Coordinates of C-alpha atoms and ligand atoms in Angstrom, one line a residue:
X162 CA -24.4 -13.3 32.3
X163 CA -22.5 -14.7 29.1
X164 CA -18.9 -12.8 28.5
X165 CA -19.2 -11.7 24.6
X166 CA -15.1 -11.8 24.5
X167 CA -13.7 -8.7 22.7
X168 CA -12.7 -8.4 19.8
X169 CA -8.8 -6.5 20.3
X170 CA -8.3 -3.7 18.0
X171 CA -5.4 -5.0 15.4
X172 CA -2.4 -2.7 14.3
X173 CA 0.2 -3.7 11.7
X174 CA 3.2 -1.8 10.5
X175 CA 4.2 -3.1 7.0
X176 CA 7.2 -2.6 5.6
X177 CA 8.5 -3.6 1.9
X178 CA 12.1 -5.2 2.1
X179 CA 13.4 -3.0 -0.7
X180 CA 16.0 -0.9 1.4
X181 CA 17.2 -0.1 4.7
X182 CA 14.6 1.1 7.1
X183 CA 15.0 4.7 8.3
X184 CA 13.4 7.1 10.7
X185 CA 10.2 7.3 9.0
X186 CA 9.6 3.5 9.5
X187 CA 10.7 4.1 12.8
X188 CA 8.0 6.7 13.9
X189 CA 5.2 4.8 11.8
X190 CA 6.5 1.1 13.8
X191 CA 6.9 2.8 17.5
X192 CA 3.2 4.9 16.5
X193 CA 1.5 1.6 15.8
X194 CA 3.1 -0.6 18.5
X195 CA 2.3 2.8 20.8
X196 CA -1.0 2.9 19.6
X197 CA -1.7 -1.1 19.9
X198 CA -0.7 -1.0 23.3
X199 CA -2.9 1.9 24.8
X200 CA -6.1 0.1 23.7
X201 CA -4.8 -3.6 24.6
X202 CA -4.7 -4.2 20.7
X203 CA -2.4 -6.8 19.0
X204 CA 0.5 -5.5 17.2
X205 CA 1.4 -7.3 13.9
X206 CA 4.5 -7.2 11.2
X207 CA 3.8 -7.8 7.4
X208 CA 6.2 -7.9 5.0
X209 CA 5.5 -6.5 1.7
X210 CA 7.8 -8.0 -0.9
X211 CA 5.6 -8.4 -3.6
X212 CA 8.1 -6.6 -5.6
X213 CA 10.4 -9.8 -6.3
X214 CA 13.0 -7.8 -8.1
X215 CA 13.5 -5.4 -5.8
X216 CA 13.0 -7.4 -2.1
X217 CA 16.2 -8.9 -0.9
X218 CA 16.4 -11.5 2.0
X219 CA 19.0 -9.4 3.2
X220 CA 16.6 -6.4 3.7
X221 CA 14.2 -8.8 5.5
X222 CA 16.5 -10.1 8.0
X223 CA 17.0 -5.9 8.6
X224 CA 14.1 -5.3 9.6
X225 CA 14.1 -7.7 11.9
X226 CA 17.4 -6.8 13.7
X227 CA 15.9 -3.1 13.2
X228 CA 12.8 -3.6 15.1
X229 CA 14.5 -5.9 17.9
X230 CA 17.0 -3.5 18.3
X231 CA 14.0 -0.5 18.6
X232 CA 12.7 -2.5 21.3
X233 CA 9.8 -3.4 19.0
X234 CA 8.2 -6.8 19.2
X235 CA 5.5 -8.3 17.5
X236 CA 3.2 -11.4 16.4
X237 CA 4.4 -14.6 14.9
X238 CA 4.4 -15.4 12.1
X239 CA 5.1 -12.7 10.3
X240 CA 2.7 -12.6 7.1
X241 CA 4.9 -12.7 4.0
X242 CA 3.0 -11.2 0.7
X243 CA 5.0 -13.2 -1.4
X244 CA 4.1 -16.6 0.1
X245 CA -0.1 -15.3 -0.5
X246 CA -0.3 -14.2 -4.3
X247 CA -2.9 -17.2 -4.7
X248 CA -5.2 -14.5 -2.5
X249 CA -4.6 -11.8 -4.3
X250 CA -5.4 -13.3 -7.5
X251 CA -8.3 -15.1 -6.5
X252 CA -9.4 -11.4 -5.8
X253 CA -8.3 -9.9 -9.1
X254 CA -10.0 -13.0 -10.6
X255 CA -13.0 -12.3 -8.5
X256 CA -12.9 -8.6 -10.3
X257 CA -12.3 -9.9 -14.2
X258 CA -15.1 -12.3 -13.7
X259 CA -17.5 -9.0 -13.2
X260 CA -16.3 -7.2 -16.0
X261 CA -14.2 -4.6 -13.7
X262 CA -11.2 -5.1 -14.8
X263 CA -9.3 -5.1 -18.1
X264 CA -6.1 -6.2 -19.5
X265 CA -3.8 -3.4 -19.9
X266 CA -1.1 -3.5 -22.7
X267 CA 0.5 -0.9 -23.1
X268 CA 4.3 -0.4 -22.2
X269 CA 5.8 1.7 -19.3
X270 CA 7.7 3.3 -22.9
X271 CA 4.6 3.7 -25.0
X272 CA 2.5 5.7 -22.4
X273 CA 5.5 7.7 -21.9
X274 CA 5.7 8.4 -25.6
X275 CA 2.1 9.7 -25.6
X276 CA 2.3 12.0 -22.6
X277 CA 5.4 13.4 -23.8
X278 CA 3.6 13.9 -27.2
X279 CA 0.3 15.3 -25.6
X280 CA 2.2 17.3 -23.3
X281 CA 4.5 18.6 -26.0
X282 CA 1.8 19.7 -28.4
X283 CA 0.4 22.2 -25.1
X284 CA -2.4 20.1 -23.8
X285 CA -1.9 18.7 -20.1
X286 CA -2.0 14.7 -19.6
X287 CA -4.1 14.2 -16.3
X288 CA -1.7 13.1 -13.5
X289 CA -2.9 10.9 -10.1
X290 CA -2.3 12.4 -6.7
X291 CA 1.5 10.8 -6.6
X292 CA 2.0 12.9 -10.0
X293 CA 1.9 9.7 -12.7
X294 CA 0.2 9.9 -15.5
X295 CA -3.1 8.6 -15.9
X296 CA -3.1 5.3 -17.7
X297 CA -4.4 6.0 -21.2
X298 CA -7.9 4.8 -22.6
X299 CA -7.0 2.5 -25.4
X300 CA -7.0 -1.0 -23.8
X301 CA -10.3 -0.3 -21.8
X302 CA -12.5 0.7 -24.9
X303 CA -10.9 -2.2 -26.7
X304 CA -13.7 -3.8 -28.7
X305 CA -14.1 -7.3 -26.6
X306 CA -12.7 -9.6 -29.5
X307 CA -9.7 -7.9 -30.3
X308 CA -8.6 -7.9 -26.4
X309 CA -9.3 -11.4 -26.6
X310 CA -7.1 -12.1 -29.8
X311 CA -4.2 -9.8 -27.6
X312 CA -4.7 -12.2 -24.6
X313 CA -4.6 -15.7 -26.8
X314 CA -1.4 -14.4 -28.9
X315 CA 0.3 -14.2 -25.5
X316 CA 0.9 -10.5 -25.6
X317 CA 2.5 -9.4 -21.9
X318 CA 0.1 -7.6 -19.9
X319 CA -0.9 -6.0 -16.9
X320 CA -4.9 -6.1 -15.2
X321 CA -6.1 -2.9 -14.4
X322 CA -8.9 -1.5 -12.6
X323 CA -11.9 -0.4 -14.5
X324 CA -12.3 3.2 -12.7
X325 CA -15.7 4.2 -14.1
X326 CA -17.1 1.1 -14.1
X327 CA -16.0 0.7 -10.8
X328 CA -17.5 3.5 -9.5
X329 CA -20.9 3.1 -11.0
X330 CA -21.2 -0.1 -9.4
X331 CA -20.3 1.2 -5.9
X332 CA -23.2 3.7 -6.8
X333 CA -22.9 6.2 -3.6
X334 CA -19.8 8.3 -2.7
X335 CA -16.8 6.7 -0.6
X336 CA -15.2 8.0 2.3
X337 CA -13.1 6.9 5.8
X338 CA -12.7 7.3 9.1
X339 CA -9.3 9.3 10.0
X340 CA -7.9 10.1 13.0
X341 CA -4.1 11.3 12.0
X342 CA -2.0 14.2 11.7
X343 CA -3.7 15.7 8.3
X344 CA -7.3 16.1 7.9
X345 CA -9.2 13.9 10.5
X346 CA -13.2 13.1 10.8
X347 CA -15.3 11.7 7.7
X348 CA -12.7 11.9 4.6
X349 CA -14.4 12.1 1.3
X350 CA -12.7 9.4 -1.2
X351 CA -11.4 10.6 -4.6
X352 CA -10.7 7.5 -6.3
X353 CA -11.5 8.8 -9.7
X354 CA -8.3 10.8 -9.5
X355 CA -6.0 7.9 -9.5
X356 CA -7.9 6.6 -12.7
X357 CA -7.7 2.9 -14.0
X358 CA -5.4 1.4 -10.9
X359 CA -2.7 -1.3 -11.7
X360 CA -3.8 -4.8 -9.8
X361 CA -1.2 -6.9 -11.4
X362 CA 1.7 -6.3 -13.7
X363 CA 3.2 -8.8 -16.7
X364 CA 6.0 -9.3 -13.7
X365 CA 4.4 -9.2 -10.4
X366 CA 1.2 -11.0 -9.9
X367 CA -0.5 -8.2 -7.4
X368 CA -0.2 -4.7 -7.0
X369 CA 0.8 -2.6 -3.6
X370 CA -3.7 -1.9 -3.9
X371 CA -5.2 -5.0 -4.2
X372 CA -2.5 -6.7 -1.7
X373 CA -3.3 -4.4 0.7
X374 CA -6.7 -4.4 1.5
X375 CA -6.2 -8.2 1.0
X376 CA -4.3 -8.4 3.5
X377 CA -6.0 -5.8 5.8
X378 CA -8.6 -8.1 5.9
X379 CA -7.1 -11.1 5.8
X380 CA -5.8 -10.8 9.2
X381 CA -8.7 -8.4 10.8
X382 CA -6.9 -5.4 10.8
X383 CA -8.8 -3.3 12.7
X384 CA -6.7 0.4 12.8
X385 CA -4.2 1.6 9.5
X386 CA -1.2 3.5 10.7
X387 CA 1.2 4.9 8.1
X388 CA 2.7 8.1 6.2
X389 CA 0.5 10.9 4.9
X390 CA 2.1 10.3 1.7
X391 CA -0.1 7.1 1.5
X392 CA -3.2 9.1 2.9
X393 CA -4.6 9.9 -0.7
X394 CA -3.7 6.3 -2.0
X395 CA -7.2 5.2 1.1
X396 CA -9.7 6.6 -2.1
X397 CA -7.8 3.5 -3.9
X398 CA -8.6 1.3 -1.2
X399 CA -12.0 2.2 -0.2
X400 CA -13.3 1.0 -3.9
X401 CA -11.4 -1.8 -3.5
X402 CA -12.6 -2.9 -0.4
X403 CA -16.2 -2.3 -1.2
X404 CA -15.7 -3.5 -4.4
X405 CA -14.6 -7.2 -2.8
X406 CA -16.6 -6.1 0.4
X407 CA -14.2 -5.9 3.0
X408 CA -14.5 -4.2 5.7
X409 CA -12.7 -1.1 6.1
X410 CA -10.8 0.2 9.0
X411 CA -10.4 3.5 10.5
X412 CA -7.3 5.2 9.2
X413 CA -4.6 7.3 10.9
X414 CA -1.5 9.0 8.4
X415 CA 1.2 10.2 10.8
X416 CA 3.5 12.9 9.7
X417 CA 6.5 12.3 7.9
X418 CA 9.9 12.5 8.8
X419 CA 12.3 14.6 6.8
X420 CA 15.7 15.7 6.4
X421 CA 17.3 18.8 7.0
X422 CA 16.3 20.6 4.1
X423 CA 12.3 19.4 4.4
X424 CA 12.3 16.6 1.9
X425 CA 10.3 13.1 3.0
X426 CA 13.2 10.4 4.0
X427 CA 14.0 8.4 1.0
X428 CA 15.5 4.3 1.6
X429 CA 18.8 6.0 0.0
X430 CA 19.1 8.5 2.9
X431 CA 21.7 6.8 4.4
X432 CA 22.5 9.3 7.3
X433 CA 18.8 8.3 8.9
X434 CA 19.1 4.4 8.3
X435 CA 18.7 2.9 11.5
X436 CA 21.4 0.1 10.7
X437 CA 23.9 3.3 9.7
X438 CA 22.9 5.3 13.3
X439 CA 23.2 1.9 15.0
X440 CA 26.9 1.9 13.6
X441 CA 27.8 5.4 14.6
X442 CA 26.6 4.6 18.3
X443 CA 23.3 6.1 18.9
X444 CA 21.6 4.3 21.5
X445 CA 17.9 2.5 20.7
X446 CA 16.3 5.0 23.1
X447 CA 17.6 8.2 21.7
X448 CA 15.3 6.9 18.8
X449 CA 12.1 7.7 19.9
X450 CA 13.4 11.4 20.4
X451 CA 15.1 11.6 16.3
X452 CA 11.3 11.0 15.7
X453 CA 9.7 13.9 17.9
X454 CA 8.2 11.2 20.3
Ligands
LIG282 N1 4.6 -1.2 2.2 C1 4.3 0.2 2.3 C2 5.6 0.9 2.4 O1 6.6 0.4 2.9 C3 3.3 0.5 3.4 C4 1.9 0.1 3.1 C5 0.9 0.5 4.1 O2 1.2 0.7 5.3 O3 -0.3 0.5 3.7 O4 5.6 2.1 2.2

């Protein structure tokens, strides 16, 4: 008989090197290394510093000591997002050239100004599941030639996703396949609640969406393991993924860690930073317990 060798199932934990780590990363790293290691699945580490102005080497190198120091290893190399932005805008190119998405420019300021002006004359501005306004319809329903005239004078701009269009392509309704500690089963995407999606910005050539199912892919990731708060941010994905058809894994958002008072850890919460409990003398294993594990 011919062994078919198996596929292993493939974790990654993926932190962004814009702070110190704290508990939460800490249950979401031991949960996926945990969870790699009862089904004999690889364990991976991404770093997600497409945010150039906010990742630091400095916060890099912690995680790193964090990790080690948890006990925590993982595969080399470690994929870097900033060293693969030619991927993830061959993928946004791969989306313009169909007509799904659309130069967006509008300022942060300007679509302040307009929900503060819609809000103030009494009529609610429609807000995503994070609670951020919708990105307004100007720049979509821009006639063709004068969106072209904006792009040849130069004009700053971010790409965003064409929702609608989007959606009519994908034709049939979305969902996943979750196993965490919310809803679990067959979730039912709601991607038109997060509206036209931001793929790139005028200063960072991809977007926390597109690099991330990029990337998912990109390295076979097999099983997601992160935060509930990110659990609505998988109707994003799912379009995206079908959209560039890629395959989608199965999903698990683990609760969330929080303070005293009930609020989610923040990167400024310095009495939970791993490097700052490290310092006071707690000992790696009395980790796991912080966490409820
Ligand atoms: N980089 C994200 C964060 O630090 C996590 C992304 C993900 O796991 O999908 O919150």
């Amino acid at each position: 008989m011919i062994a078919i060798p198996r596929q292993k199932p493939v974790f990654r934990f993926a932190p962004s090197p814009n702070g110190p780590l704290h508990l939460g990363h800490a249950l979401s790293a031991f949960l996926n290394r945990d969870m790699a290691d009862a089904v004999d699945g690889r364990f991976l580490l991404r770093i997600e510093d497409i945010d150039l102005t906010r990742c630091t080497p400095e916060f890099e190198a912690s995680i790193y000591t964090d990790l080690r120091w948890l006990g925590i290893d993982w595969e080399e190399p470690v994929r870097r997002q900033s060293e693969h932005f030619d991927a993830y805008q061959a993928s946004l190119a791969d989306l313009i050239d169909r007509g799904l998405a659309y130069p967006a420019f509008l300022t942060r300021g300007e679509v302040k100004a307009r929900v503060a002006a819609s809000e103030g004359s009494g009529s609610a501005w429609p807000r995503d599941p994070d609670g951020s306004p919708l990105y307004p319809t100007d720049d979509r329903d821009r006639p063709l030639a004068e969106r072209q005239a904006m792009l040849s004078s130069g004009l700053k701009h971010a790409w965003r996703l064409d929702m609608a269009k989007a959606l009519e392509l994908v034709g049939e309704p979305l969902s996943w396949q979750e196993t965490g500690d919310g809803d679990r089963g067959v979730i039912a995407a709601d991607p038109s609640s997060w509206g036209d999606v931001v793929l790139s910005r005028s200063d960072a050539p991809s977007s926390y969406h597109l690099s991330v199912v990029v990337d998912d892919a990109l390295q076979g990731v097999t099983h997601v393991v992160r935060g509930l708060d990110l659990f609505h941010a998988t109707s994003v994905h799912r379009v995206l993924q079908t959209l560039l058809d890629l395959p989608a894994p199965t999903y698990h958002h683990h609760r969330l860690v929080t303070d005293a008072a009930g609020r989610k850890l923040s990167k400024s919460s310095g009495d939970t930073g791993l490097s700052d409990l490290r310092a006071r003398g707690v000992p790696a294993h009395d980790i796991r317990h912080l966490v409820g594990l």
